[in-house]
Amino acid sequence: MITIKQIISRIEQRQPVLNKAELTTDQLTLSINGVGSLTDANSTQLSFLADPNYITSLAQSQAGVVLVTEQYREQVPSPTVVVVVASPYLAYASSSQLFVRHTTKSNNIHPTAIIAKSAVIGADVRIGPYCVINEHVHIGDRSCLDANVIVEAYSRIGTDCVFKSQVVIGHDCIIGDYVRLHAGVSIGAEGFGFAPSQDPSIDGWERIAQLGRVIIGSHVRIGSNTCIDRGAIDDTVISDHVIIDNLVQIAHNVRIGAGTAIAANTGIAGSTTIGKRCVIGGAVGINGHIDITDDVTLSGMTMVTKSIKSAGSYSSGTAAMPTAKWRRAAVRFRQLGDS
Amino acid sequence: MITIKQIISRIEQRQPVLNKAELTTDQLTLSINGVGSLTDANSTQLSFLADPNYITSLAQSQAGVVLVTEQYREQVPSPTVVVVVASPYLAYASSSQLFVRHTTKSNNIHPTAIIAKSAVIGADVRIGPYCVINEHVHIGDRSCLDANVIVEAYSRIGTDCVFKSQVVIGHDCIIGDYVRLHAGVSIGAEGFGFAPSQDPSIDGWERIAQLGRVIIGSHVRIGSNTCIDRGAIDDTVISDHVIIDNLVQIAHNVRIGAGTAIAANTGIAGSTTIGKRCVIGGAVGINGHIDITDDVTLSGMTMVTKSIKSAGSYSSGTAAMPTAKWRRAAVRFRQLGDS
Amino acid sequence: MITIKQIISRIEQRQPVLNKAELTTDQLTLSINGVGSLTDANSTQLSFLADPNYITSLAQSQAGVVLVTEQYREQVPSPTVVVVVASPYLAYASSSQLFVRHTTKSNNIHPTAIIAKSAVIGADVRIGPYCVINEHVHIGDRSCLDANVIVEAYSRIGTDCVFKSQVVIGHDCIIGDYVRLHAGVSIGAEGFGFAPSQDPSIDGWERIAQLGRVIIGSHVRIGSNTCIDRGAIDDTVISDHVIIDNLVQIAHNVRIGAGTAIAANTGIAGSTTIGKRCVIGGAVGINGHIDITDDVTLSGMTMVTKSIKSAGSYSSGTAAMPTAKWRRAAVRFRQLGDS
């Protein structure tokens, strides 16, 4: 059981709770056992008002505790406990982590995990069943690998990481602290580099060995089945605080600046550099060998063919319309290309 | 060996065979050992005419048995056996399942599978090598897990499911009966939810714990390496009879109505609701927090930015043209944006 | 340590070294231990000039050896060793392979690999931990499977293949020689084939058993988490020298001609045929049941809805622009559809 006092303590790791002094002991010791939306939360649950559009739900909420800004505190109905913060959404994010189910972890290192003698495993590391940790790998304190995780030789993993099942880390990669990799992530596979063989008798390609690494900073999050390939000569680099969704492709030698967020199904071609604090929507396609500056927002499905040198929001494409109408528009678009 | 009698029996689980009474015992006991197209099938194989464009192939077919509508029964050459149904394509689908190779399954529960003591495993369940079934998981009768499948704690899997190798099921998920998950599917990974940290000294994000589940109905099919994330507060819901292709992204709190089909590479952003019986083409992108009503068809690569309130077919984008011509059209599209 | 003599020998497997006779014994025996760009490489590293835009970097390079065309040989500064070839990029590709790290492989067949008695394993095959090789599988000489690879029954794998961790090969597939499959690849999963059940009481689909195989030629490369589904009746076919990037979807009964390259996130719908030597950009979408002839180039994110009968370069879509301007352009595109 989590008390409101514990919730406040967690929120204050990120921002002050503005009405803390006003809360009574009874309120501070109230037990909260989960979260819910303003309309669904009951008296043992926490809720929050981040979007003023939900203000009507606030007045009727049955939640045990609600996180709001100063502006809306008077509209929280009694007996719901009010917690006043500058950013209720951030406060919700912080407190939500108290309610994660922690399933029993009976073994720190499961007996079926295969760990090379030369590997260096930190304190309180958990390695699940059927993991394979190869030669000269380092794993930092308190990192946790679920089942079937493979770490190839000479890779270094920081402290407090969480790697879910089926993750594969290629050799010689470097991963920082507090990194979360979800199911099936591939880090450090060979980049897609080939030279035409120039032998007319075969339709062939000569493979270019990918001799760079993947370097991932700290506090990075990478979603399920996302792929980040190793560099050809230099490294592929993902900076601190980058968050990446599922099924994203990051090609060899891409560099992504700190704090950038990338939504699902996006692909970034080789040797492109993305700045800091960018927000990249889903299914965006970014060409290779270009630069995108800091603080760029790309809406979903945008096609980026050239460098973007000014911060701001960019888009492309056309939006869904009835198919019959679309057919005419598409024909006219094609006619725009007639000289 | 499969007889035509067995084929008819399988077809009739879905629709009547209209000329069954006319078939002779010799015909009903004929052995069929595979399937083929009208042009390729030999006298021991089954074929079908679903598309009238292939009518010329029918007249020359050497197939042992052909499934046709009443309209074309006279055009089947002798000695091919004719089976008359309202939907030959559906009849082919039904009968095709008789020809699947069933490889030997020597163990019901492979000795290397790790199964928590608190897990409840039904009758005739098959669990392959190196699977990991965690605490309090339930698996229904006759379900079959191939190799390296991971099921996290407290998840419940129905009866008659087939999970191929490398599937990962997160904790507390609920999966119905007759669900087929292909290689590398991720169900119930953490949704992509973060609040900006608002600390100007770091380019950071505060993770929002994803406390909802994934609830999957019965008769659902999910293709290889597709990802369905767990909900943030409420659940992500996939209704009965939904079929999903490979490499699809379904974000947290998406709800998909019964009977909807989704082709490969499509992404559906968070909290969007899709209706019943929709047909969503490949590489479609659907924005978050919108509603798509029942019976909507979206052609491949459509970008859906707003809710769709009327049933029907929708499209977007422009189709391939010679690159030189496209460059001019794209420039003129850009000029359309000049005020 | 690799000598320049060894580098030349490797290059000459693909093309002659034009100034070999002029190199001194001291030059030929020089040790090179890595690669670098023209600006970064030091005196123990190899570099190359493939793009004349980097000509200014050449004059200042500190590299131990540089690969150049005849045209630029005079501009290599002393004491850097010059190796003259027709294609420096191809020569770099060839020589790069000498510098790959070979991690220790203590076991040829890891004791935890589960191999059916009926499987036939060639000479010098390496099978890593927790692999599962099912009944009647053949694996050719010198092929190497990393950890957790699953090969279902009756599949045949050629010689000199490399399958990285978490690869799954469905039953009855045929894979040639020198095939490289990266982490999490799915070959031979069930294609996405369903017939509407036509029972109005359920929103259902009847599954069509996928009775074809996947046939992959030799010298094929397939990137991480890519999916290639088995055919419905006939086979899905990937010809020799095809190279495919990460997260690509290849549906059932697709046929891809020799030497074609396919970049990441692309999807090819069912029963489409792609010619030889095509170059398909990232996130391209190709409709089902169409033909694309030989020597077609498709730029990234192109939508291909119809067959392409002439070689050449094709594109579609619109490129990123500031969002406010894009909104106006998109509205005007929509108006093009008004009759």
Short mmCIF file of N, CA, C and O in Angstrom, two decimals, chain C residues 172-207:
data_model
loop_
_atom_site.label_atom_id
_atom_site.label_comp_id
_atom_site.label_asym_id
_atom_site.label_seq_id
_atom_site.Cartn_x
_atom_site.Cartn_y
_atom_site.Cartn_z
N ASP C 172 10.13 -26.57 -43.59
CA ASP C 172 10.17 -26.84 -45.03
C ASP C 172 10.75 -25.70 -45.88
O ASP C 172 10.54 -25.67 -47.10
N CYS C 173 11.45 -24.77 -45.27
CA CYS C 173 12.06 -23.70 -46.06
C CYS C 173 13.41 -24.16 -46.61
O CYS C 173 14.02 -25.09 -46.10
N ILE C 174 13.86 -23.49 -47.67
CA ILE C 174 15.15 -23.81 -48.28
C ILE C 174 15.97 -22.53 -48.35
O ILE C 174 15.51 -21.52 -48.89
N ILE C 175 17.15 -22.59 -47.79
CA ILE C 175 18.03 -21.42 -47.72
C ILE C 175 19.36 -21.81 -48.33
O ILE C 175 19.90 -22.88 -48.01
N GLY C 176 19.89 -20.95 -49.23
CA GLY C 176 21.10 -21.27 -49.97
C GLY C 176 22.38 -21.12 -49.15
O GLY C 176 22.37 -21.22 -47.92
N ASP C 177 23.48 -20.89 -49.86
CA ASP C 177 24.79 -20.77 -49.23
C ASP C 177 25.12 -19.30 -48.98
O ASP C 177 24.63 -18.41 -49.66
N TYR C 178 25.98 -19.06 -48.01
CA TYR C 178 26.46 -17.70 -47.72
C TYR C 178 25.30 -16.74 -47.44
O TYR C 178 25.30 -15.60 -47.92
N VAL C 179 24.32 -17.21 -46.73
CA VAL C 179 23.17 -16.36 -46.38
C VAL C 179 23.39 -15.81 -44.97
O VAL C 179 23.76 -16.54 -44.07
N ARG C 180 23.16 -14.51 -44.79
CA ARG C 180 23.32 -13.87 -43.48
C ARG C 180 21.96 -13.35 -43.01
O ARG C 180 21.36 -12.50 -43.66
N LEU C 181 21.53 -13.86 -41.88
CA LEU C 181 20.26 -13.43 -41.29
C LEU C 181 20.55 -12.76 -39.96
O LEU C 181 21.18 -13.37 -39.09
N HIS C 182 20.08 -11.53 -39.79
CA HIS C 182 20.39 -10.81 -38.56
C HIS C 182 19.34 -11.07 -37.47
O HIS C 182 18.36 -11.78 -37.68
N ALA C 183 19.58 -10.44 -36.31
CA ALA C 183 18.80 -10.77 -35.10
C ALA C 183 17.30 -10.66 -35.32
O ALA C 183 16.79 -9.68 -35.86
N GLY C 184 16.59 -11.68 -34.91
CA GLY C 184 15.13 -11.61 -34.87
C GLY C 184 14.43 -11.78 -36.20
O GLY C 184 13.22 -11.58 -36.29
N VAL C 185 15.16 -12.16 -37.24
CA VAL C 185 14.51 -12.39 -38.54
C VAL C 185 13.52 -13.55 -38.43
O VAL C 185 13.80 -14.56 -37.79
N SER C 186 12.37 -13.38 -39.09
CA SER C 186 11.38 -14.45 -39.20
C SER C 186 11.24 -14.87 -40.66
O SER C 186 10.81 -14.08 -41.50
N ILE C 187 11.60 -16.10 -40.95
CA ILE C 187 11.48 -16.66 -42.31
C ILE C 187 10.45 -17.78 -42.26
O ILE C 187 10.55 -18.68 -41.42
N GLY C 188 9.48 -17.72 -43.14
CA GLY C 188 8.58 -18.86 -43.27
C GLY C 188 7.45 -18.90 -42.26
O GLY C 188 6.84 -19.96 -42.06
N ALA C 189 7.13 -17.75 -41.64
CA ALA C 189 5.90 -17.72 -40.85
C ALA C 189 4.71 -17.77 -41.81
O ALA C 189 4.85 -17.51 -43.01
N GLU C 190 3.58 -18.08 -41.26
CA GLU C 190 2.35 -18.19 -42.04
C GLU C 190 2.01 -16.88 -42.73
O GLU C 190 1.95 -15.84 -42.07
N GLY C 191 1.75 -16.91 -44.02
CA GLY C 191 1.29 -15.71 -44.71
C GLY C 191 -0.07 -15.26 -44.20
O GLY C 191 -0.80 -16.02 -43.55
N PHE C 192 -0.40 -14.01 -44.52
CA PHE C 192 -1.63 -13.37 -44.02
C PHE C 192 -2.74 -13.64 -45.03
O PHE C 192 -3.06 -12.81 -45.88
N GLY C 193 -3.34 -14.83 -44.95
CA GLY C 193 -4.36 -15.22 -45.91
C GLY C 193 -5.62 -15.67 -45.20
O GLY C 193 -5.59 -16.66 -44.44
N PHE C 194 -6.72 -15.01 -45.45
CA PHE C 194 -7.98 -15.31 -44.80
C PHE C 194 -9.12 -15.11 -45.79
O PHE C 194 -9.07 -14.22 -46.63
N ALA C 195 -10.13 -15.91 -45.68
CA ALA C 195 -11.36 -15.71 -46.46
C ALA C 195 -12.44 -15.24 -45.49
O ALA C 195 -12.53 -15.75 -44.37
N PRO C 196 -13.26 -14.27 -45.92
CA PRO C 196 -14.37 -13.85 -45.04
C PRO C 196 -15.25 -15.06 -44.75
O PRO C 196 -15.53 -15.87 -45.64
N SER C 197 -15.70 -15.16 -43.51
CA SER C 197 -16.43 -16.38 -43.15
C SER C 197 -17.84 -16.40 -43.70
O SER C 197 -18.47 -17.43 -43.75
N GLN C 198 -18.35 -15.23 -44.09
CA GLN C 198 -19.69 -15.11 -44.65
C GLN C 198 -20.79 -15.58 -43.74
O GLN C 198 -21.90 -15.85 -44.17
N ASP C 199 -20.47 -15.67 -42.48
CA ASP C 199 -21.51 -16.01 -41.51
C ASP C 199 -21.87 -14.70 -40.83
O ASP C 199 -21.09 -14.15 -40.06
N PRO C 200 -23.06 -14.14 -41.13
CA PRO C 200 -23.37 -12.80 -40.62
C PRO C 200 -23.44 -12.74 -39.10
O PRO C 200 -23.35 -11.67 -38.53
N SER C 201 -23.52 -13.91 -38.46
CA SER C 201 -23.62 -13.87 -37.00
C SER C 201 -22.26 -13.64 -36.34
O SER C 201 -22.19 -13.31 -35.17
N ILE C 202 -21.18 -13.84 -37.09
CA ILE C 202 -19.85 -13.56 -36.52
C ILE C 202 -19.07 -12.68 -37.48
O ILE C 202 -19.24 -12.76 -38.70
N ASP C 203 -18.26 -11.82 -36.91
CA ASP C 203 -17.38 -10.98 -37.73
C ASP C 203 -16.09 -11.74 -37.97
O ASP C 203 -15.03 -11.33 -37.55
N GLY C 204 -16.17 -12.85 -38.67
CA GLY C 204 -15.03 -13.75 -38.64
C GLY C 204 -14.32 -13.93 -39.95
O GLY C 204 -14.74 -13.45 -41.00
N TRP C 205 -13.22 -14.63 -39.87
CA TRP C 205 -12.37 -14.92 -41.00
C TRP C 205 -12.01 -16.39 -40.94
O TRP C 205 -11.73 -16.92 -39.87
N GLU C 206 -11.95 -17.04 -42.10
CA GLU C 206 -11.47 -18.42 -42.15
C GLU C 206 -10.01 -18.37 -42.61
O GLU C 206 -9.69 -17.84 -43.67
N ARG C 207 -9.16 -18.95 -41.80
CA ARG C 207 -7.74 -18.96 -42.11
C ARG C 207 -7.44 -19.84 -43.33
O ARG C 207 -7.99 -20.94 -43.44
#
